[in-house]
Amino acid sequence: MKTRDDSLAIVRNRRERPAKPALTRDGIIQTALEILRAEGLSKVTMRRVAVALDTGAASLYVYVRDTEDLHAQILDALLAPVSRTKTEGDWCRQIKAILSKYMEVLFAYPALARMAMSTPASGPNYMRMVDRMLGLLAAAGAPDRNAAWGIDLLLLHATAHAAEHGTWKESQRAADDFATLEAAVAGADPKKYPHIARLSSDLMSGDRSRLEWSFDLLINGVLETPVSVREEES
Amino acid sequence: MKTRDDSLAIVRNRRERPAKPALTRDGIIQTALEILRAEGLSKVTMRRVAVALDTGAASLYVYVRDTEDLHAQILDALLAPVSRTKTEGDWCRQIKAILSKYMEVLFAYPALARMAMSTPASGPNYMRMVDRMLGLLAAAGAPDRNAAWGIDLLLLHATAHAAEHGTWKESQRAADDFATLEAAVAGADPKKYPHIARLSSDLMSGDRSRLEWSFDLLINGVLETPVSVREEES
DNA sequence: ACCTGAACACCGTTCAAGT
DNA sequence: ACCTGAACACCGTTCAAGT
């Protein structure tokens, strides 16, 4: 079936489009982003990216250390607009605006949020974002150490929340598990789990307002909690 | 080489030990735990567990929905001792003691912490642990909703922290990345990243005390932060 | 230095067929 | 109902060989 004619077609294709643009780090990331958007992170594999670039997986290793590195570079690319978010209002509004944008991209790709938690991020866009937020916390009057530790806390929470809730919304599997959990909480045996049974409605309540609450709690705590002074109970 | 004699040997083996204990959910989890301890979560695969049980991977699907479910069941098994931790002292100490135990197991297997973030946990040991902590927060005088939302916040933070820092300590790869990050922070260009450069030492400082700080901040916030009342800046 | 094909050593999951 | 072998459709990474 495929002999002479095919090789002719290939030659023609070579003429009509440049066919194989040279491999570059940027080209790889762009292609990876396309696959991410079209099919999700789980399809962004070395092999699949390579096929899309009309080469073999081995060729990518010149530009990318391994699969995780590829994913980390994708995330940093997606963070470019976040690091440049236009903000206005008081510092608290501004911080929340940046956190919102950050969470938006992680919610869109929860698998990236999970990845971000196991790979120390050091991409330029991440750095830029952190720098801006540090500036805002400093302007708010946070002591140096509180600002430094606080940024970490805020971003860890944002990432973790997105990883958790994003995943739950994403997959059917997680949705099923969530239903199981919901049922387990709603129908908790008051003998075995008295507090869960008593608080069952509060445990599942709140969504947007719950997230708001947690960020208020965190931001407030970052400003007010003295470093290395242990709280005594009252 | 291997013909008659081998089949005899097999028969002999059948006699000498019961050879193949019946497949059960518990047996599967036990075997999985052994592999986890010996080789880490990445080796706890359907195929590998099946081989250890002298069967085919397909057989496991009667007891386990999929790989993630297997991992979730492993985590709940590891949480059994945590849910029964003996505690003493004031409620704050007790909560911290349970959180510590919880983090200990996640630190030992950071990959499980990552998994926990994408799978809503509803195992019996997890439930028992949550119930105890809810009781402690209630005893501390936290309003119902604060206790309910707060437990989630505390456990999410514990899990996320373990996933992040545990992984960094675990793999060579992550350690390298961490070194890269450290260098990027220490050598941050003050023109591009003024705040990172200024706070570079604080950004990398603290380890144990930093974790203490974040839990104090969270516990305090859970007790004090009113629900659905927005903070105004001062 | 960069690119490639082929190979190695794995995966999860499904399914028809057996008991 | 439970168990199995075989098959399907993939993976990441390495390495010798080419340019």
PDB file of C-alpha atoms in Angstrom, chain B:
ATOM      1  CA  MET B   1      17.198 -27.459  31.504  1.00  0.00           C
ATOM      2  CA  LYS B   2      13.966 -27.051  33.362  1.00  0.00           C
ATOM      3  CA  THR B   3      11.460 -29.766  32.641  1.00  0.00           C
ATOM      4  CA  ARG B   4      10.534 -32.775  34.764  1.00  0.00           C
ATOM      5  CA  ASP B   5      12.458 -31.876  37.892  1.00  0.00           C
ATOM      6  CA  ASP B   6      10.939 -28.441  38.126  1.00  0.00           C
ATOM      7  CA  SER B   7       7.394 -29.637  38.098  1.00  0.00           C
ATOM      8  CA  LEU B   8       8.310 -32.018  40.894  1.00  0.00           C
ATOM      9  CA  ALA B   9       9.811 -29.158  42.864  1.00  0.00           C
ATOM     10  CA  ILE B  10       6.639 -27.198  42.426  1.00  0.00           C
ATOM     11  CA  VAL B  11       4.584 -30.055  43.746  1.00  0.00           C
ATOM     12  CA  ARG B  12       6.904 -30.316  46.700  1.00  0.00           C
ATOM     13  CA  ASN B  13       6.557 -26.628  47.411  1.00  0.00           C
ATOM     14  CA  ARG B  14       2.830 -26.937  47.379  1.00  0.00           C
ATOM     15  CA  ARG B  15       3.144 -29.510  50.127  1.00  0.00           C
ATOM     16  CA  GLU B  16       5.671 -27.796  52.328  1.00  0.00           C
ATOM     17  CA  ARG B  17       4.074 -24.377  52.744  1.00  0.00           C
ATOM     18  CA  PRO B  18       0.491 -23.361  52.212  1.00  0.00           C
ATOM     19  CA  ALA B  19       2.142 -21.462  49.357  1.00  0.00           C
ATOM     20  CA  LYS B  20      -0.696 -19.244  48.230  1.00  0.00           C
ATOM     21  CA  PRO B  21      -2.715 -17.786  51.064  1.00  0.00           C
ATOM     22  CA  ALA B  22      -6.126 -16.721  49.826  1.00  0.00           C
ATOM     23  CA  LEU B  23      -6.284 -13.227  48.453  1.00  0.00           C
ATOM     24  CA  THR B  24      -7.878 -10.761  50.874  1.00  0.00           C
ATOM     25  CA  ARG B  25      -8.034  -7.009  51.112  1.00  0.00           C
ATOM     26  CA  ASP B  26      -5.940  -7.144  54.257  1.00  0.00           C
ATOM     27  CA  GLY B  27      -3.334  -9.382  52.742  1.00  0.00           C
ATOM     28  CA  ILE B  28      -3.014  -7.017  49.823  1.00  0.00           C
ATOM     29  CA  ILE B  29      -2.568  -3.983  52.065  1.00  0.00           C
ATOM     30  CA  GLN B  30      -0.025  -5.793  54.226  1.00  0.00           C
ATOM     31  CA  THR B  31       2.025  -6.774  51.223  1.00  0.00           C
ATOM     32  CA  ALA B  32       1.747  -3.260  49.861  1.00  0.00           C
ATOM     33  CA  LEU B  33       2.988  -1.867  53.175  1.00  0.00           C
ATOM     34  CA  GLU B  34       6.004  -4.141  53.040  1.00  0.00           C
ATOM     35  CA  ILE B  35       6.890  -2.949  49.585  1.00  0.00           C
ATOM     36  CA  LEU B  36       6.309   0.650  50.655  1.00  0.00           C
ATOM     37  CA  ARG B  37       8.714   0.319  53.567  1.00  0.00           C
ATOM     38  CA  ALA B  38      11.312  -1.524  51.570  1.00  0.00           C
ATOM     39  CA  GLU B  39      11.227   0.378  48.297  1.00  0.00           C
ATOM     40  CA  GLY B  40       8.981   3.400  48.496  1.00  0.00           C
ATOM     41  CA  LEU B  41       5.576   4.229  47.111  1.00  0.00           C
ATOM     42  CA  SER B  42       6.700   4.370  43.511  1.00  0.00           C
ATOM     43  CA  LYS B  43       7.248   0.618  43.632  1.00  0.00           C
ATOM     44  CA  VAL B  44       3.860  -0.061  45.117  1.00  0.00           C
ATOM     45  CA  THR B  45       2.294  -0.837  41.768  1.00  0.00           C
ATOM     46  CA  MET B  46      -0.485  -3.216  40.910  1.00  0.00           C
ATOM     47  CA  ARG B  47       1.920  -5.441  39.077  1.00  0.00           C
ATOM     48  CA  ARG B  48       4.519  -5.488  41.800  1.00  0.00           C
ATOM     49  CA  VAL B  49       2.063  -6.180  44.601  1.00  0.00           C
ATOM     50  CA  ALA B  50       0.557  -8.921  42.475  1.00  0.00           C
ATOM     51  CA  VAL B  51       3.928 -10.558  41.919  1.00  0.00           C
ATOM     52  CA  ALA B  52       4.624 -10.451  45.643  1.00  0.00           C
ATOM     53  CA  LEU B  53       1.319 -12.236  46.164  1.00  0.00           C
ATOM     54  CA  ASP B  54       2.128 -14.681  43.426  1.00  0.00           C
ATOM     55  CA  THR B  55      -0.789 -13.730  41.242  1.00  0.00           C
ATOM     56  CA  GLY B  56      -1.593 -11.453  38.329  1.00  0.00           C
ATOM     57  CA  ALA B  57      -2.332  -7.760  38.584  1.00  0.00           C
ATOM     58  CA  ALA B  58      -5.849  -8.291  37.312  1.00  0.00           C
ATOM     59  CA  SER B  59      -6.716 -10.269  40.424  1.00  0.00           C
ATOM     60  CA  LEU B  60      -6.284  -7.251  42.664  1.00  0.00           C
ATOM     61  CA  TYR B  61      -9.118  -5.364  41.060  1.00  0.00           C
ATOM     62  CA  VAL B  62     -11.623  -7.325  43.097  1.00  0.00           C
ATOM     63  CA  TYR B  63     -10.324  -5.658  46.266  1.00  0.00           C
ATOM     64  CA  VAL B  64      -8.998  -2.366  45.054  1.00  0.00           C
ATOM     65  CA  ARG B  65     -10.559   0.090  42.648  1.00  0.00           C
ATOM     66  CA  ASP B  66      -7.340   1.315  41.116  1.00  0.00           C
ATOM     67  CA  THR B  67      -3.789   2.237  42.043  1.00  0.00           C
ATOM     68  CA  GLU B  68      -4.783   5.428  43.790  1.00  0.00           C
ATOM     69  CA  ASP B  69      -7.283   3.557  45.893  1.00  0.00           C
ATOM     70  CA  LEU B  70      -4.554   1.107  46.871  1.00  0.00           C
ATOM     71  CA  HIS B  71      -2.367   3.992  47.979  1.00  0.00           C
ATOM     72  CA  ALA B  72      -5.206   5.627  49.889  1.00  0.00           C
ATOM     73  CA  GLN B  73      -5.868   2.416  51.773  1.00  0.00           C
ATOM     74  CA  ILE B  74      -2.191   2.192  52.635  1.00  0.00           C
ATOM     75  CA  LEU B  75      -2.253   5.680  54.098  1.00  0.00           C
ATOM     76  CA  ASP B  76      -5.262   4.942  56.224  1.00  0.00           C
ATOM     77  CA  ALA B  77      -3.524   1.843  57.552  1.00  0.00           C
ATOM     78  CA  LEU B  78      -0.525   3.963  58.543  1.00  0.00           C
ATOM     79  CA  LEU B  79      -2.854   6.393  60.279  1.00  0.00           C
ATOM     80  CA  ALA B  80      -4.105   3.788  62.749  1.00  0.00           C
ATOM     81  CA  PRO B  81      -1.488   4.557  65.421  1.00  0.00           C
ATOM     82  CA  VAL B  82      -1.874   8.291  64.815  1.00  0.00           C
ATOM     83  CA  SER B  83      -5.573   8.159  65.516  1.00  0.00           C
ATOM     84  CA  ARG B  84      -4.813   6.513  68.845  1.00  0.00           C
ATOM     85  CA  THR B  85      -1.929   8.712  69.968  1.00  0.00           C
ATOM     86  CA  LYS B  86      -1.880   9.141  73.699  1.00  0.00           C
ATOM     87  CA  THR B  87      -1.881  12.829  74.507  1.00  0.00           C
ATOM     88  CA  GLU B  88      -1.701  14.918  77.634  1.00  0.00           C
ATOM     89  CA  GLY B  89      -1.583  18.530  78.669  1.00  0.00           C
ATOM     90  CA  ASP B  90      -3.738  21.399  77.492  1.00  0.00           C
ATOM     91  CA  TRP B  91      -5.749  21.154  74.284  1.00  0.00           C
ATOM     92  CA  CYS B  92      -3.143  23.072  72.299  1.00  0.00           C
ATOM     93  CA  ARG B  93      -0.405  20.641  73.234  1.00  0.00           C
ATOM     94  CA  GLN B  94      -2.684  17.752  72.423  1.00  0.00           C
ATOM     95  CA  ILE B  95      -3.618  19.051  69.007  1.00  0.00           C
ATOM     96  CA  LYS B  96       0.010  19.658  68.235  1.00  0.00           C
ATOM     97  CA  ALA B  97       0.895  16.177  69.400  1.00  0.00           C
ATOM     98  CA  ILE B  98      -1.580  14.627  66.999  1.00  0.00           C
ATOM     99  CA  LEU B  99      -0.488  16.876  64.164  1.00  0.00           C
ATOM    100  CA  SER B 100       3.093  15.893  64.887  1.00  0.00           C
ATOM    101  CA  LYS B 101       2.338  12.217  64.686  1.00  0.00           C
ATOM    102  CA  TYR B 102       0.384  12.770  61.508  1.00  0.00           C
ATOM    103  CA  MET B 103       3.234  14.672  59.947  1.00  0.00           C
ATOM    104  CA  GLU B 104       5.695  12.046  61.033  1.00  0.00           C
ATOM    105  CA  VAL B 105       4.088   9.433  58.841  1.00  0.00           C
ATOM    106  CA  LEU B 106       3.738  11.822  55.930  1.00  0.00           C
ATOM    107  CA  PHE B 107       7.345  12.899  56.269  1.00  0.00           C
ATOM    108  CA  ALA B 108       8.355   9.275  56.150  1.00  0.00           C
ATOM    109  CA  TYR B 109       6.461   8.847  52.871  1.00  0.00           C
ATOM    110  CA  PRO B 110       6.070  12.213  51.149  1.00  0.00           C
ATOM    111  CA  ALA B 111       4.633  10.535  48.093  1.00  0.00           C
ATOM    112  CA  LEU B 112       1.685   9.555  50.259  1.00  0.00           C
ATOM    113  CA  ALA B 113       1.263  13.167  51.302  1.00  0.00           C
ATOM    114  CA  ARG B 114       1.061  14.156  47.653  1.00  0.00           C
ATOM    115  CA  MET B 115      -1.489  11.446  47.057  1.00  0.00           C
ATOM    116  CA  ALA B 116      -3.527  12.528  50.070  1.00  0.00           C
ATOM    117  CA  MET B 117      -3.931  15.943  48.538  1.00  0.00           C
ATOM    118  CA  SER B 118      -5.723  14.654  45.482  1.00  0.00           C
ATOM    119  CA  THR B 119      -7.896  12.051  47.144  1.00  0.00           C
ATOM    120  CA  PRO B 120     -10.547  13.080  49.631  1.00  0.00           C
ATOM    121  CA  ALA B 121      -9.701  10.888  52.604  1.00  0.00           C
ATOM    122  CA  SER B 122     -12.523   9.009  54.236  1.00  0.00           C
ATOM    123  CA  GLY B 123     -10.823   6.017  55.822  1.00  0.00           C
ATOM    124  CA  PRO B 124     -11.811   5.048  59.346  1.00  0.00           C
ATOM    125  CA  ASN B 125      -8.499   6.011  60.923  1.00  0.00           C
ATOM    126  CA  TYR B 126      -8.530   9.394  59.268  1.00  0.00           C
ATOM    127  CA  MET B 127     -12.067   9.932  60.504  1.00  0.00           C
ATOM    128  CA  ARG B 128     -11.098   8.949  64.039  1.00  0.00           C
ATOM    129  CA  MET B 129      -8.176  11.353  63.979  1.00  0.00           C
ATOM    130  CA  VAL B 130     -10.333  14.211  62.717  1.00  0.00           C
ATOM    131  CA  ASP B 131     -12.959  13.494  65.312  1.00  0.00           C
ATOM    132  CA  ARG B 132     -10.465  13.742  68.141  1.00  0.00           C
ATOM    133  CA  MET B 133      -9.087  17.011  66.887  1.00  0.00           C
ATOM    134  CA  LEU B 134     -12.559  18.444  66.477  1.00  0.00           C
ATOM    135  CA  GLY B 135     -13.223  17.556  70.089  1.00  0.00           C
ATOM    136  CA  LEU B 136     -10.083  19.356  71.197  1.00  0.00           C
ATOM    137  CA  LEU B 137     -10.910  22.491  69.249  1.00  0.00           C
ATOM    138  CA  ALA B 138     -14.412  22.495  70.644  1.00  0.00           C
ATOM    139  CA  ALA B 139     -13.019  22.126  74.151  1.00  0.00           C
ATOM    140  CA  ALA B 140     -10.791  25.089  73.443  1.00  0.00           C
ATOM    141  CA  GLY B 141     -13.893  27.142  72.853  1.00  0.00           C
ATOM    142  CA  ALA B 142     -13.801  27.398  69.078  1.00  0.00           C
ATOM    143  CA  PRO B 143     -17.208  28.147  67.559  1.00  0.00           C
ATOM    144  CA  ASP B 144     -18.579  25.199  65.578  1.00  0.00           C
ATOM    145  CA  ARG B 145     -17.827  26.569  62.192  1.00  0.00           C
ATOM    146  CA  ASN B 146     -14.342  27.664  63.142  1.00  0.00           C
ATOM    147  CA  ALA B 147     -13.603  24.204  64.475  1.00  0.00           C
ATOM    148  CA  ALA B 148     -14.962  22.518  61.359  1.00  0.00           C
ATOM    149  CA  TRP B 149     -13.179  24.746  58.893  1.00  0.00           C
ATOM    150  CA  GLY B 150     -10.127  24.951  61.100  1.00  0.00           C
ATOM    151  CA  ILE B 151      -9.470  21.234  61.210  1.00  0.00           C
ATOM    152  CA  ASP B 152      -9.428  21.180  57.479  1.00  0.00           C
ATOM    153  CA  LEU B 153      -7.025  24.063  57.373  1.00  0.00           C
ATOM    154  CA  LEU B 154      -4.680  22.499  59.900  1.00  0.00           C
ATOM    155  CA  LEU B 155      -4.609  19.138  58.187  1.00  0.00           C
ATOM    156  CA  LEU B 156      -4.230  20.659  54.745  1.00  0.00           C
ATOM    157  CA  HIS B 157      -1.273  22.657  55.951  1.00  0.00           C
ATOM    158  CA  ALA B 158       0.311  19.673  57.656  1.00  0.00           C
ATOM    159  CA  THR B 159      -0.138  17.571  54.544  1.00  0.00           C
ATOM    160  CA  ALA B 160       1.130  20.238  52.193  1.00  0.00           C
ATOM    161  CA  HIS B 161       4.133  21.000  54.329  1.00  0.00           C
ATOM    162  CA  ALA B 162       5.063  17.341  54.491  1.00  0.00           C
ATOM    163  CA  ALA B 163       4.535  16.890  50.773  1.00  0.00           C
ATOM    164  CA  GLU B 164       6.779  19.836  50.045  1.00  0.00           C
ATOM    165  CA  HIS B 165       9.580  19.452  52.538  1.00  0.00           C
ATOM    166  CA  GLY B 166       9.443  15.702  52.682  1.00  0.00           C
ATOM    167  CA  THR B 167       9.969  15.461  48.963  1.00  0.00           C
ATOM    168  CA  TRP B 168      12.846  17.893  49.081  1.00  0.00           C
ATOM    169  CA  LYS B 169      14.612  15.715  51.559  1.00  0.00           C
ATOM    170  CA  GLU B 170      13.765  12.507  49.810  1.00  0.00           C
ATOM    171  CA  SER B 171      15.071  12.640  46.289  1.00  0.00           C
ATOM    172  CA  GLN B 172      18.407  13.706  44.960  1.00  0.00           C
ATOM    173  CA  ARG B 173      16.590  15.516  42.200  1.00  0.00           C
ATOM    174  CA  ALA B 174      14.581  17.648  44.600  1.00  0.00           C
ATOM    175  CA  ALA B 175      17.682  18.339  46.632  1.00  0.00           C
ATOM    176  CA  ASP B 176      19.405  19.642  43.521  1.00  0.00           C
ATOM    177  CA  ASP B 177      16.429  21.824  42.733  1.00  0.00           C
ATOM    178  CA  PHE B 178      16.486  23.112  46.248  1.00  0.00           C
ATOM    179  CA  ALA B 179      20.127  24.044  45.904  1.00  0.00           C
ATOM    180  CA  THR B 180      19.250  25.862  42.681  1.00  0.00           C
ATOM    181  CA  LEU B 181      16.505  27.754  44.468  1.00  0.00           C
ATOM    182  CA  GLU B 182      18.795  28.594  47.345  1.00  0.00           C
ATOM    183  CA  ALA B 183      21.368  29.959  44.946  1.00  0.00           C
ATOM    184  CA  ALA B 184      18.717  31.901  43.040  1.00  0.00           C
ATOM    185  CA  VAL B 185      17.516  33.523  46.250  1.00  0.00           C
ATOM    186  CA  ALA B 186      20.946  34.195  47.685  1.00  0.00           C
ATOM    187  CA  GLY B 187      22.183  35.667  44.421  1.00  0.00           C
ATOM    188  CA  ALA B 188      18.984  37.456  43.445  1.00  0.00           C
ATOM    189  CA  ASP B 189      19.608  40.540  41.355  1.00  0.00           C
ATOM    190  CA  PRO B 190      18.500  43.519  43.504  1.00  0.00           C
ATOM    191  CA  LYS B 191      17.405  45.300  40.334  1.00  0.00           C
ATOM    192  CA  LYS B 192      15.054  42.564  39.262  1.00  0.00           C
ATOM    193  CA  TYR B 193      14.013  41.153  42.588  1.00  0.00           C
ATOM    194  CA  PRO B 194      14.627  43.861  45.170  1.00  0.00           C
ATOM    195  CA  HIS B 195      12.588  42.311  47.941  1.00  0.00           C
ATOM    196  CA  ILE B 196      13.908  38.818  47.494  1.00  0.00           C
ATOM    197  CA  ALA B 197      17.425  40.186  47.557  1.00  0.00           C
ATOM    198  CA  ARG B 198      16.737  42.207  50.684  1.00  0.00           C
ATOM    199  CA  LEU B 199      15.090  39.327  52.532  1.00  0.00           C
ATOM    200  CA  SER B 200      17.199  36.511  51.165  1.00  0.00           C
ATOM    201  CA  SER B 201      18.430  35.282  54.509  1.00  0.00           C
ATOM    202  CA  ASP B 202      14.984  35.337  56.109  1.00  0.00           C
ATOM    203  CA  LEU B 203      13.516  33.525  53.138  1.00  0.00           C
ATOM    204  CA  MET B 204      15.685  30.487  53.718  1.00  0.00           C
ATOM    205  CA  SER B 205      15.840  30.656  57.509  1.00  0.00           C
ATOM    206  CA  GLY B 206      14.042  28.638  60.129  1.00  0.00           C
ATOM    207  CA  ASP B 207      12.984  25.089  59.893  1.00  0.00           C
ATOM    208  CA  ARG B 208      11.611  23.679  63.063  1.00  0.00           C
ATOM    209  CA  SER B 209      10.805  27.163  64.400  1.00  0.00           C
ATOM    210  CA  ARG B 210       9.180  28.080  61.142  1.00  0.00           C
ATOM    211  CA  LEU B 211       6.846  25.136  61.337  1.00  0.00           C
ATOM    212  CA  GLU B 212       6.068  26.007  64.963  1.00  0.00           C
ATOM    213  CA  TRP B 213       5.311  29.538  63.897  1.00  0.00           C
ATOM    214  CA  SER B 214       2.927  28.476  61.193  1.00  0.00           C
ATOM    215  CA  PHE B 215       0.986  26.176  63.490  1.00  0.00           C
ATOM    216  CA  ASP B 216       0.743  28.828  66.187  1.00  0.00           C
ATOM    217  CA  LEU B 217      -0.505  31.221  63.557  1.00  0.00           C
ATOM    218  CA  LEU B 218      -3.056  28.753  62.279  1.00  0.00           C
ATOM    219  CA  ILE B 219      -4.357  27.544  65.614  1.00  0.00           C
ATOM    220  CA  ASN B 220      -4.611  31.044  66.900  1.00  0.00           C
ATOM    221  CA  GLY B 221      -6.339  32.173  63.745  1.00  0.00           C
ATOM    222  CA  VAL B 222      -8.794  29.326  63.833  1.00  0.00           C
ATOM    223  CA  LEU B 223      -9.901  30.402  67.307  1.00  0.00           C
ATOM    224  CA  GLU B 224      -9.979  34.114  66.662  1.00  0.00           C
ATOM    225  CA  THR B 225     -10.915  34.741  63.071  1.00  0.00           C
ATOM    226  CA  PRO B 226     -14.610  35.509  62.807  1.00  0.00           C
ATOM    227  CA  VAL B 227     -16.424  33.830  59.976  1.00  0.00           C
ATOM    228  CA  SER B 228     -17.661  35.922  57.063  1.00  0.00           C
ATOM    229  CA  VAL B 229     -16.621  39.260  58.490  1.00  0.00           C
ATOM    230  CA  ARG B 230     -14.145  40.894  56.203  1.00  0.00           C
ATOM    231  CA  GLU B 231     -11.079  42.476  57.806  1.00  0.00           C
ATOM    232  CA  GLU B 232     -10.481  46.118  57.115  1.00  0.00           C
ATOM    233  CA  GLU B 233      -6.948  47.376  56.891  1.00  0.00           C
ATOM    234  CA  SER B 234      -5.947  49.772  59.601  1.00  0.00           C
TER     235      SER B 234
END
